């Protein structure tokens, strides 16, 4: 749903210009230094990009899902690290509070997240619990008006920068599975919370992940999301439904950028006396990429509109994440292939994007988890 096309177009234009003029020229610097320059972080803040999906009464832009994916298409046309910086505040790092938080929790944290004054992070994965999220072992034991958290979270995006974490932990030690899981807001700096060393990743330099460790970390009971125990797994799944749609949109934007680069290269590179773009085998790679990007873009927009219409889009979000992230991987591969030897060295962005986009098929649920969600929902619907 697009509420006001004129205002949205202004936002899309300014994001697109910002990406072109400020972010793309700084991609290599970010990759080399593993850091996003502070002036760029400040500009991202000024543009309001930290609060895209946070309601207006808490200082955000309150974009509908359709509006949000249109913005994501634009932001993703540069290194994914830039998107990642603001991604958790708009997605998994804020949506637990937006969807299920108490009014008090919303008023306290959302304005800070929307303004980009703090970074929010989402702590679900553990060393022994990835795809099988309901088997997580971090515990939260009630002691008076606090919960005491113990456990380790792994690969937590933006953890080194985060001021708050949405942490899923077990509040009922006697019960196995999802029903014993609760979600908490834990502030960085709380005694008993510490960070591991920053992970050395394959790509996405400038976006950081690390372990988050809880050792007798005392969290006020008022920071239990929604004030209710046992519903934290559902909160996490609802957050991921939205996150998966957003990531699918990011895959579309990244693929569009890679294809644009590959097309430009193919038109400039001369072999056998003509531009390689004139050869049909190159054209096949360009055409397949174009068609697949168009398919993914159409899927993402359709699912976003359905979500805005209050439909349950758990299946569609997984379809989008599965197709768009796999598509993005194929486009990255063809983009390197079109560049030939130049695609294997770091002089061109193709090599960097190839590594950067590999993560899309893994985080916020692997392709295999998306397949599982889709098939399970199909079976459930057929039983009704
Ligand atoms: N929205 C709301 N509730 C949901 C839901 C959704 N999308 N998906 C599941 N639930 C509910 C179920 O209805 C069930 O509730 P009831 O017991 O009341 O019926 C509960 O949550 C448990 O669901 P389920 O039995 O399906 O859980 P499973 O342990 O079988 O696992 C998967 C479900 C595999 C889908 C889940 O663990 C998952 O998404 N894993 C991947 C995790 C992930 O994406 N990690 C990425 C890291 S975070 S960046």
mmCIF file with all atom_site columns, C-alpha atoms in Angstrom, residues 134-325:
data_model
loop_
_atom_site.group_PDB
_atom_site.id
_atom_site.type_symbol
_atom_site.label_atom_id
_atom_site.label_alt_id
_atom_site.label_comp_id
_atom_site.label_asym_id
_atom_site.label_entity_id
_atom_site.label_seq_id
_atom_site.pdbx_PDB_ins_code
_atom_site.Cartn_x
_atom_site.Cartn_y
_atom_site.Cartn_z
_atom_site.occupancy
_atom_site.B_iso_or_equiv
_atom_site.pdbx_formal_charge
_atom_site.auth_seq_id
_atom_site.auth_comp_id
_atom_site.auth_asym_id
_atom_site.auth_atom_id
_atom_site.pdbx_PDB_model_num
ATOM 1   C CA . UNK A 1 134 ? 13.278 -23.594 19.492  1.00 0.00 ? 134 UNK A CA 1
ATOM 2   C CA . UNK A 1 135 ? 16.117 -25.680 20.965  1.00 0.00 ? 135 UNK A CA 1
ATOM 3   C CA . UNK A 1 136 ? 17.907 -22.590 22.285  1.00 0.00 ? 136 UNK A CA 1
ATOM 4   C CA . UNK A 1 137 ? 19.466 -23.028 25.736  1.00 0.00 ? 137 UNK A CA 1
ATOM 5   C CA . UNK A 1 138 ? 19.972 -19.546 27.135  1.00 0.00 ? 138 UNK A CA 1
ATOM 6   C CA . UNK A 1 139 ? 18.058 -19.384 30.415  1.00 0.00 ? 139 UNK A CA 1
ATOM 7   C CA . UNK A 1 140 ? 16.232 -16.562 32.168  1.00 0.00 ? 140 UNK A CA 1
ATOM 8   C CA . UNK A 1 141 ? 15.370 -17.337 35.785  1.00 0.00 ? 141 UNK A CA 1
ATOM 9   C CA . UNK A 1 142 ? 13.055 -15.011 37.690  1.00 0.00 ? 142 UNK A CA 1
ATOM 10  C CA . UNK A 1 143 ? 14.500 -13.620 40.909  1.00 0.00 ? 143 UNK A CA 1
ATOM 11  C CA . UNK A 1 144 ? 12.257 -10.992 42.488  1.00 0.00 ? 144 UNK A CA 1
ATOM 12  C CA . UNK A 1 145 ? 11.750 -8.147  40.057  1.00 0.00 ? 145 UNK A CA 1
ATOM 13  C CA . UNK A 1 146 ? 14.599 -9.315  37.804  1.00 0.00 ? 146 UNK A CA 1
ATOM 14  C CA . UNK A 1 147 ? 15.410 -12.191 35.465  1.00 0.00 ? 147 UNK A CA 1
ATOM 15  C CA . UNK A 1 148 ? 18.904 -13.670 35.571  1.00 0.00 ? 148 UNK A CA 1
ATOM 16  C CA . UNK A 1 149 ? 20.181 -14.594 32.109  1.00 0.00 ? 149 UNK A CA 1
ATOM 17  C CA . UNK A 1 150 ? 22.847 -17.186 31.318  1.00 0.00 ? 150 UNK A CA 1
ATOM 18  C CA . UNK A 1 151 ? 23.945 -18.404 27.892  1.00 0.00 ? 151 UNK A CA 1
ATOM 19  C CA . UNK A 1 152 ? 25.715 -17.480 24.671  1.00 0.00 ? 152 UNK A CA 1
ATOM 20  C CA . UNK A 1 153 ? 24.287 -16.020 21.457  1.00 0.00 ? 153 UNK A CA 1
ATOM 21  C CA . UNK A 1 154 ? 26.230 -16.364 18.200  1.00 0.00 ? 154 UNK A CA 1
ATOM 22  C CA . UNK A 1 155 ? 26.699 -14.429 14.900  1.00 0.00 ? 155 UNK A CA 1
ATOM 23  C CA . UNK A 1 156 ? 24.711 -11.492 16.279  1.00 0.00 ? 156 UNK A CA 1
ATOM 24  C CA . UNK A 1 157 ? 24.540 -8.752  13.648  1.00 0.00 ? 157 UNK A CA 1
ATOM 25  C CA . UNK A 1 158 ? 25.515 -5.284  14.891  1.00 0.00 ? 158 UNK A CA 1
ATOM 26  C CA . UNK A 1 159 ? 26.240 -6.633  18.377  1.00 0.00 ? 159 UNK A CA 1
ATOM 27  C CA . UNK A 1 160 ? 29.484 -4.618  18.655  1.00 0.00 ? 160 UNK A CA 1
ATOM 28  C CA . UNK A 1 161 ? 27.518 -1.425  17.924  1.00 0.00 ? 161 UNK A CA 1
ATOM 29  C CA . UNK A 1 162 ? 24.280 -2.309  19.737  1.00 0.00 ? 162 UNK A CA 1
ATOM 30  C CA . UNK A 1 163 ? 22.886 -0.514  22.762  1.00 0.00 ? 163 UNK A CA 1
ATOM 31  C CA . UNK A 1 164 ? 19.977 -2.935  23.151  1.00 0.00 ? 164 UNK A CA 1
ATOM 32  C CA . UNK A 1 165 ? 19.414 -6.589  22.337  1.00 0.00 ? 165 UNK A CA 1
ATOM 33  C CA . UNK A 1 166 ? 16.167 -8.497  21.827  1.00 0.00 ? 166 UNK A CA 1
ATOM 34  C CA . UNK A 1 167 ? 17.145 -11.748 23.524  1.00 0.00 ? 167 UNK A CA 1
ATOM 35  C CA . UNK A 1 168 ? 15.238 -15.012 23.340  1.00 0.00 ? 168 UNK A CA 1
ATOM 36  C CA . UNK A 1 169 ? 15.717 -17.164 26.468  1.00 0.00 ? 169 UNK A CA 1
ATOM 37  C CA . UNK A 1 170 ? 14.034 -20.045 28.308  1.00 0.00 ? 170 UNK A CA 1
ATOM 38  C CA . UNK A 1 171 ? 11.934 -18.998 31.278  1.00 0.00 ? 171 UNK A CA 1
ATOM 39  C CA . UNK A 1 172 ? 10.471 -22.457 31.944  1.00 0.00 ? 172 UNK A CA 1
ATOM 40  C CA . UNK A 1 173 ? 13.346 -24.858 32.542  1.00 0.00 ? 173 UNK A CA 1
ATOM 41  C CA . UNK A 1 174 ? 11.053 -27.873 32.849  1.00 0.00 ? 174 UNK A CA 1
ATOM 42  C CA . UNK A 1 175 ? 9.501  -27.487 29.412  1.00 0.00 ? 175 UNK A CA 1
ATOM 43  C CA . UNK A 1 176 ? 11.138 -28.308 26.065  1.00 0.00 ? 176 UNK A CA 1
ATOM 44  C CA . UNK A 1 177 ? 10.444 -26.430 22.835  1.00 0.00 ? 177 UNK A CA 1
ATOM 45  C CA . UNK A 1 178 ? 9.007  -23.110 21.816  1.00 0.00 ? 178 UNK A CA 1
ATOM 46  C CA . UNK A 1 179 ? 6.432  -22.590 24.590  1.00 0.00 ? 179 UNK A CA 1
ATOM 47  C CA . UNK A 1 180 ? 9.140  -22.051 27.209  1.00 0.00 ? 180 UNK A CA 1
ATOM 48  C CA . UNK A 1 181 ? 10.818 -19.203 25.354  1.00 0.00 ? 181 UNK A CA 1
ATOM 49  C CA . UNK A 1 182 ? 10.431 -15.541 26.303  1.00 0.00 ? 182 UNK A CA 1
ATOM 50  C CA . UNK A 1 183 ? 11.854 -12.388 24.741  1.00 0.00 ? 183 UNK A CA 1
ATOM 51  C CA . UNK A 1 184 ? 13.707 -9.694  26.663  1.00 0.00 ? 184 UNK A CA 1
ATOM 52  C CA . UNK A 1 185 ? 15.159 -6.292  25.962  1.00 0.00 ? 185 UNK A CA 1
ATOM 53  C CA . UNK A 1 186 ? 18.673 -6.260  27.401  1.00 0.00 ? 186 UNK A CA 1
ATOM 54  C CA . UNK A 1 187 ? 20.713 -3.097  27.466  1.00 0.00 ? 187 UNK A CA 1
ATOM 55  C CA . UNK A 1 188 ? 24.404 -3.222  26.529  1.00 0.00 ? 188 UNK A CA 1
ATOM 56  C CA . UNK A 1 189 ? 26.495 -2.390  29.556  1.00 0.00 ? 189 UNK A CA 1
ATOM 57  C CA . UNK A 1 190 ? 24.310 -4.433  31.910  1.00 0.00 ? 190 UNK A CA 1
ATOM 58  C CA . UNK A 1 191 ? 26.708 -6.240  34.278  1.00 0.00 ? 191 UNK A CA 1
ATOM 59  C CA . UNK A 1 192 ? 27.094 -9.861  33.155  1.00 0.00 ? 192 UNK A CA 1
ATOM 60  C CA . UNK A 1 193 ? 26.716 -9.049  29.453  1.00 0.00 ? 193 UNK A CA 1
ATOM 61  C CA . UNK A 1 194 ? 29.903 -9.262  27.408  1.00 0.00 ? 194 UNK A CA 1
ATOM 62  C CA . UNK A 1 195 ? 30.851 -9.543  23.742  1.00 0.00 ? 195 UNK A CA 1
ATOM 63  C CA . UNK A 1 196 ? 33.099 -12.021 21.961  1.00 0.00 ? 196 UNK A CA 1
ATOM 64  C CA . UNK A 1 197 ? 35.664 -10.957 19.389  1.00 0.00 ? 197 UNK A CA 1
ATOM 65  C CA . UNK A 1 198 ? 34.367 -9.725  16.057  1.00 0.00 ? 198 UNK A CA 1
ATOM 66  C CA . UNK A 1 199 ? 33.841 -12.582 13.559  1.00 0.00 ? 199 UNK A CA 1
ATOM 67  C CA . UNK A 1 200 ? 36.051 -12.686 10.460  1.00 0.00 ? 200 UNK A CA 1
ATOM 68  C CA . UNK A 1 201 ? 33.407 -13.041 7.781   1.00 0.00 ? 201 UNK A CA 1
ATOM 69  C CA . UNK A 1 202 ? 33.626 -14.022 4.086   1.00 0.00 ? 202 UNK A CA 1
ATOM 70  C CA . UNK A 1 203 ? 32.181 -10.670 3.048   1.00 0.00 ? 203 UNK A CA 1
ATOM 71  C CA . UNK A 1 204 ? 30.028 -7.729  4.129   1.00 0.00 ? 204 UNK A CA 1
ATOM 72  C CA . UNK A 1 205 ? 33.031 -5.903  5.565   1.00 0.00 ? 205 UNK A CA 1
ATOM 73  C CA . UNK A 1 206 ? 31.773 -2.936  7.565   1.00 0.00 ? 206 UNK A CA 1
ATOM 74  C CA . UNK A 1 207 ? 28.928 -4.996  9.048   1.00 0.00 ? 207 UNK A CA 1
ATOM 75  C CA . UNK A 1 208 ? 29.927 -6.732  12.237  1.00 0.00 ? 208 UNK A CA 1
ATOM 76  C CA . UNK A 1 209 ? 28.831 -9.835  14.086  1.00 0.00 ? 209 UNK A CA 1
ATOM 77  C CA . UNK A 1 210 ? 30.054 -11.419 17.314  1.00 0.00 ? 210 UNK A CA 1
ATOM 78  C CA . UNK A 1 211 ? 29.002 -13.573 20.247  1.00 0.00 ? 211 UNK A CA 1
ATOM 79  C CA . UNK A 1 212 ? 26.927 -12.044 23.027  1.00 0.00 ? 212 UNK A CA 1
ATOM 80  C CA . UNK A 1 213 ? 27.550 -13.736 26.364  1.00 0.00 ? 213 UNK A CA 1
ATOM 81  C CA . UNK A 1 214 ? 25.299 -13.627 29.424  1.00 0.00 ? 214 UNK A CA 1
ATOM 82  C CA . UNK A 1 215 ? 26.752 -14.601 32.790  1.00 0.00 ? 215 UNK A CA 1
ATOM 83  C CA . UNK A 1 216 ? 24.325 -14.006 35.632  1.00 0.00 ? 216 UNK A CA 1
ATOM 84  C CA . UNK A 1 217 ? 23.117 -10.954 33.770  1.00 0.00 ? 217 UNK A CA 1
ATOM 85  C CA . UNK A 1 218 ? 20.289 -9.331  35.739  1.00 0.00 ? 218 UNK A CA 1
ATOM 86  C CA . UNK A 1 219 ? 17.560 -7.823  33.595  1.00 0.00 ? 219 UNK A CA 1
ATOM 87  C CA . UNK A 1 220 ? 14.594 -5.916  35.072  1.00 0.00 ? 220 UNK A CA 1
ATOM 88  C CA . UNK A 1 221 ? 11.344 -7.896  34.787  1.00 0.00 ? 221 UNK A CA 1
ATOM 89  C CA . UNK A 1 222 ? 9.819  -4.827  33.118  1.00 0.00 ? 222 UNK A CA 1
ATOM 90  C CA . UNK A 1 223 ? 12.038 -5.639  30.101  1.00 0.00 ? 223 UNK A CA 1
ATOM 91  C CA . UNK A 1 224 ? 10.192 -8.877  29.359  1.00 0.00 ? 224 UNK A CA 1
ATOM 92  C CA . UNK A 1 225 ? 8.720  -8.062  25.928  1.00 0.00 ? 225 UNK A CA 1
ATOM 93  C CA . UNK A 1 226 ? 4.958  -7.694  26.179  1.00 0.00 ? 226 UNK A CA 1
ATOM 94  C CA . UNK A 1 227 ? 5.170  -8.481  29.894  1.00 0.00 ? 227 UNK A CA 1
ATOM 95  C CA . UNK A 1 228 ? 4.315  -12.119 29.133  1.00 0.00 ? 228 UNK A CA 1
ATOM 96  C CA . UNK A 1 229 ? 6.398  -15.276 29.459  1.00 0.00 ? 229 UNK A CA 1
ATOM 97  C CA . UNK A 1 230 ? 6.288  -18.134 26.935  1.00 0.00 ? 230 UNK A CA 1
ATOM 98  C CA . UNK A 1 231 ? 5.444  -16.137 23.809  1.00 0.00 ? 231 UNK A CA 1
ATOM 99  C CA . UNK A 1 232 ? 8.975  -15.104 22.846  1.00 0.00 ? 232 UNK A CA 1
ATOM 100 C CA . UNK A 1 233 ? 9.352  -17.712 20.121  1.00 0.00 ? 233 UNK A CA 1
ATOM 101 C CA . UNK A 1 234 ? 6.204  -16.476 18.391  1.00 0.00 ? 234 UNK A CA 1
ATOM 102 C CA . UNK A 1 235 ? 7.491  -12.916 18.683  1.00 0.00 ? 235 UNK A CA 1
ATOM 103 C CA . UNK A 1 236 ? 10.744 -14.038 17.034  1.00 0.00 ? 236 UNK A CA 1
ATOM 104 C CA . UNK A 1 237 ? 8.891  -15.828 14.222  1.00 0.00 ? 237 UNK A CA 1
ATOM 105 C CA . UNK A 1 238 ? 6.665  -12.816 13.534  1.00 0.00 ? 238 UNK A CA 1
ATOM 106 C CA . UNK A 1 239 ? 9.740  -10.594 13.460  1.00 0.00 ? 239 UNK A CA 1
ATOM 107 C CA . UNK A 1 240 ? 11.372 -12.984 10.986  1.00 0.00 ? 240 UNK A CA 1
ATOM 108 C CA . UNK A 1 241 ? 8.282  -13.099 8.722   1.00 0.00 ? 241 UNK A CA 1
ATOM 109 C CA . UNK A 1 242 ? 8.707  -9.395  8.140   1.00 0.00 ? 242 UNK A CA 1
ATOM 110 C CA . UNK A 1 243 ? 12.506 -9.585  8.073   1.00 0.00 ? 243 UNK A CA 1
ATOM 111 C CA . UNK A 1 244 ? 12.464 -12.253 5.372   1.00 0.00 ? 244 UNK A CA 1
ATOM 112 C CA . UNK A 1 245 ? 10.389 -10.050 3.098   1.00 0.00 ? 245 UNK A CA 1
ATOM 113 C CA . UNK A 1 246 ? 12.767 -7.152  3.672   1.00 0.00 ? 246 UNK A CA 1
ATOM 114 C CA . UNK A 1 247 ? 15.814 -9.327  2.906   1.00 0.00 ? 247 UNK A CA 1
ATOM 115 C CA . UNK A 1 248 ? 14.125 -10.549 -0.285  1.00 0.00 ? 248 UNK A CA 1
ATOM 116 C CA . UNK A 1 249 ? 13.767 -6.904  -1.364  1.00 0.00 ? 249 UNK A CA 1
ATOM 117 C CA . UNK A 1 250 ? 17.434 -6.338  -0.552  1.00 0.00 ? 250 UNK A CA 1
ATOM 118 C CA . UNK A 1 251 ? 18.319 -9.315  -2.795  1.00 0.00 ? 251 UNK A CA 1
ATOM 119 C CA . UNK A 1 252 ? 16.421 -7.689  -5.661  1.00 0.00 ? 252 UNK A CA 1
ATOM 120 C CA . UNK A 1 253 ? 18.258 -4.367  -5.243  1.00 0.00 ? 253 UNK A CA 1
ATOM 121 C CA . UNK A 1 254 ? 21.671 -6.031  -5.019  1.00 0.00 ? 254 UNK A CA 1
ATOM 122 C CA . UNK A 1 255 ? 20.966 -8.172  -8.090  1.00 0.00 ? 255 UNK A CA 1
ATOM 123 C CA . UNK A 1 256 ? 19.866 -5.097  -10.057 1.00 0.00 ? 256 UNK A CA 1
ATOM 124 C CA . UNK A 1 257 ? 23.127 -3.363  -9.177  1.00 0.00 ? 257 UNK A CA 1
ATOM 125 C CA . UNK A 1 258 ? 25.250 -6.377  -10.125 1.00 0.00 ? 258 UNK A CA 1
ATOM 126 C CA . UNK A 1 259 ? 23.433 -6.756  -13.439 1.00 0.00 ? 259 UNK A CA 1
ATOM 127 C CA . UNK A 1 260 ? 23.877 -3.069  -14.206 1.00 0.00 ? 260 UNK A CA 1
ATOM 128 C CA . UNK A 1 261 ? 27.634 -3.437  -13.595 1.00 0.00 ? 261 UNK A CA 1
ATOM 129 C CA . UNK A 1 262 ? 27.793 -6.594  -15.731 1.00 0.00 ? 262 UNK A CA 1
ATOM 130 C CA . UNK A 1 263 ? 25.883 -4.955  -18.586 1.00 0.00 ? 263 UNK A CA 1
ATOM 131 C CA . UNK A 1 264 ? 28.190 -1.927  -18.547 1.00 0.00 ? 264 UNK A CA 1
ATOM 132 C CA . UNK A 1 265 ? 31.267 -4.162  -18.541 1.00 0.00 ? 265 UNK A CA 1
ATOM 133 C CA . UNK A 1 266 ? 29.892 -6.322  -21.374 1.00 0.00 ? 266 UNK A CA 1
ATOM 134 C CA . UNK A 1 267 ? 29.271 -3.239  -23.503 1.00 0.00 ? 267 UNK A CA 1
ATOM 135 C CA . UNK A 1 268 ? 32.787 -1.906  -22.901 1.00 0.00 ? 268 UNK A CA 1
ATOM 136 C CA . UNK A 1 269 ? 34.845 -5.077  -23.087 1.00 0.00 ? 269 UNK A CA 1
ATOM 137 C CA . UNK A 1 270 ? 35.961 -5.924  -26.601 1.00 0.00 ? 270 UNK A CA 1
ATOM 138 C CA . UNK A 1 271 ? 36.942 -9.444  -27.715 1.00 0.00 ? 271 UNK A CA 1
ATOM 139 C CA . UNK A 1 272 ? 37.031 -10.982 -31.177 1.00 0.00 ? 272 UNK A CA 1
ATOM 140 C CA . UNK A 1 273 ? 36.682 -7.459  -32.550 1.00 0.00 ? 273 UNK A CA 1
ATOM 141 C CA . UNK A 1 274 ? 33.422 -6.489  -30.841 1.00 0.00 ? 274 UNK A CA 1
ATOM 142 C CA . UNK A 1 275 ? 31.865 -5.749  -27.455 1.00 0.00 ? 275 UNK A CA 1
ATOM 143 C CA . UNK A 1 276 ? 31.212 -9.041  -25.658 1.00 0.00 ? 276 UNK A CA 1
ATOM 144 C CA . UNK A 1 277 ? 27.601 -7.846  -25.097 1.00 0.00 ? 277 UNK A CA 1
ATOM 145 C CA . UNK A 1 278 ? 27.010 -8.629  -28.752 1.00 0.00 ? 278 UNK A CA 1
ATOM 146 C CA . UNK A 1 279 ? 27.682 -12.327 -28.209 1.00 0.00 ? 279 UNK A CA 1
ATOM 147 C CA . UNK A 1 280 ? 24.599 -14.428 -27.669 1.00 0.00 ? 280 UNK A CA 1
ATOM 148 C CA . UNK A 1 281 ? 26.103 -16.520 -24.842 1.00 0.00 ? 281 UNK A CA 1
ATOM 149 C CA . UNK A 1 282 ? 26.713 -13.315 -22.875 1.00 0.00 ? 282 UNK A CA 1
ATOM 150 C CA . UNK A 1 283 ? 23.252 -12.060 -23.805 1.00 0.00 ? 283 UNK A CA 1
ATOM 151 C CA . UNK A 1 284 ? 21.733 -15.273 -22.409 1.00 0.00 ? 284 UNK A CA 1
ATOM 152 C CA . UNK A 1 285 ? 23.309 -14.577 -19.014 1.00 0.00 ? 285 UNK A CA 1
ATOM 153 C CA . UNK A 1 286 ? 22.108 -10.971 -19.083 1.00 0.00 ? 286 UNK A CA 1
ATOM 154 C CA . UNK A 1 287 ? 18.594 -11.988 -20.136 1.00 0.00 ? 287 UNK A CA 1
ATOM 155 C CA . UNK A 1 288 ? 18.223 -14.803 -17.578 1.00 0.00 ? 288 UNK A CA 1
ATOM 156 C CA . UNK A 1 289 ? 19.320 -12.396 -14.850 1.00 0.00 ? 289 UNK A CA 1
ATOM 157 C CA . UNK A 1 290 ? 16.894 -9.711  -15.989 1.00 0.00 ? 290 UNK A CA 1
ATOM 158 C CA . UNK A 1 291 ? 13.967 -12.144 -16.085 1.00 0.00 ? 291 UNK A CA 1
ATOM 159 C CA . UNK A 1 292 ? 14.738 -13.603 -12.668 1.00 0.00 ? 292 UNK A CA 1
ATOM 160 C CA . UNK A 1 293 ? 15.133 -10.184 -11.067 1.00 0.00 ? 293 UNK A CA 1
ATOM 161 C CA . UNK A 1 294 ? 11.783 -9.144  -12.528 1.00 0.00 ? 294 UNK A CA 1
ATOM 162 C CA . UNK A 1 295 ? 10.158 -12.280 -11.114 1.00 0.00 ? 295 UNK A CA 1
ATOM 163 C CA . UNK A 1 296 ? 11.634 -11.676 -7.640  1.00 0.00 ? 296 UNK A CA 1
ATOM 164 C CA . UNK A 1 297 ? 10.670 -7.997  -7.684  1.00 0.00 ? 297 UNK A CA 1
ATOM 165 C CA . UNK A 1 298 ? 7.085  -8.869  -8.605  1.00 0.00 ? 298 UNK A CA 1
ATOM 166 C CA . UNK A 1 299 ? 6.886  -11.509 -5.866  1.00 0.00 ? 299 UNK A CA 1
ATOM 167 C CA . UNK A 1 300 ? 8.222  -9.145  -3.220  1.00 0.00 ? 300 UNK A CA 1
ATOM 168 C CA . UNK A 1 301 ? 5.786  -6.383  -4.173  1.00 0.00 ? 301 UNK A CA 1
ATOM 169 C CA . UNK A 1 302 ? 2.856  -8.814  -4.190  1.00 0.00 ? 302 UNK A CA 1
ATOM 170 C CA . UNK A 1 303 ? 3.738  -10.243 -0.773  1.00 0.00 ? 303 UNK A CA 1
ATOM 171 C CA . UNK A 1 304 ? 4.299  -6.748  0.645   1.00 0.00 ? 304 UNK A CA 1
ATOM 172 C CA . UNK A 1 305 ? 0.856  -5.619  -0.592  1.00 0.00 ? 305 UNK A CA 1
ATOM 173 C CA . UNK A 1 306 ? -0.733 -8.729  0.936   1.00 0.00 ? 306 UNK A CA 1
ATOM 174 C CA . UNK A 1 307 ? 0.950  -8.013  4.265   1.00 0.00 ? 307 UNK A CA 1
ATOM 175 C CA . UNK A 1 308 ? -0.343 -4.438  4.127   1.00 0.00 ? 308 UNK A CA 1
ATOM 176 C CA . UNK A 1 309 ? -3.813 -5.909  3.517   1.00 0.00 ? 309 UNK A CA 1
ATOM 177 C CA . UNK A 1 310 ? -3.349 -7.791  6.834   1.00 0.00 ? 310 UNK A CA 1
ATOM 178 C CA . UNK A 1 311 ? -3.044 -11.221 5.207   1.00 0.00 ? 311 UNK A CA 1
ATOM 179 C CA . UNK A 1 312 ? -0.855 -13.845 6.910   1.00 0.00 ? 312 UNK A CA 1
ATOM 180 C CA . UNK A 1 313 ? 2.182  -13.850 4.612   1.00 0.00 ? 313 UNK A CA 1
ATOM 181 C CA . UNK A 1 314 ? 4.365  -16.378 6.416   1.00 0.00 ? 314 UNK A CA 1
ATOM 182 C CA . UNK A 1 315 ? 4.347  -18.631 3.304   1.00 0.00 ? 315 UNK A CA 1
ATOM 183 C CA . UNK A 1 316 ? 4.788  -15.764 0.839   1.00 0.00 ? 316 UNK A CA 1
ATOM 184 C CA . UNK A 1 317 ? 7.625  -14.204 2.868   1.00 0.00 ? 317 UNK A CA 1
ATOM 185 C CA . UNK A 1 318 ? 9.467  -17.525 2.807   1.00 0.00 ? 318 UNK A CA 1
ATOM 186 C CA . UNK A 1 319 ? 8.768  -17.940 -0.940  1.00 0.00 ? 319 UNK A CA 1
ATOM 187 C CA . UNK A 1 320 ? 10.230 -14.470 -1.524  1.00 0.00 ? 320 UNK A CA 1
ATOM 188 C CA . UNK A 1 321 ? 13.295 -15.025 0.662   1.00 0.00 ? 321 UNK A CA 1
ATOM 189 C CA . UNK A 1 322 ? 13.957 -18.423 -0.945  1.00 0.00 ? 322 UNK A CA 1
ATOM 190 C CA . UNK A 1 323 ? 13.552 -17.326 -4.552  1.00 0.00 ? 323 UNK A CA 1
ATOM 191 C CA . UNK A 1 324 ? 15.117 -13.866 -4.279  1.00 0.00 ? 324 UNK A CA 1
ATOM 192 C CA . UNK A 1 325 ? 18.211 -14.947 -2.346  1.00 0.00 ? 325 UNK A CA 1
#
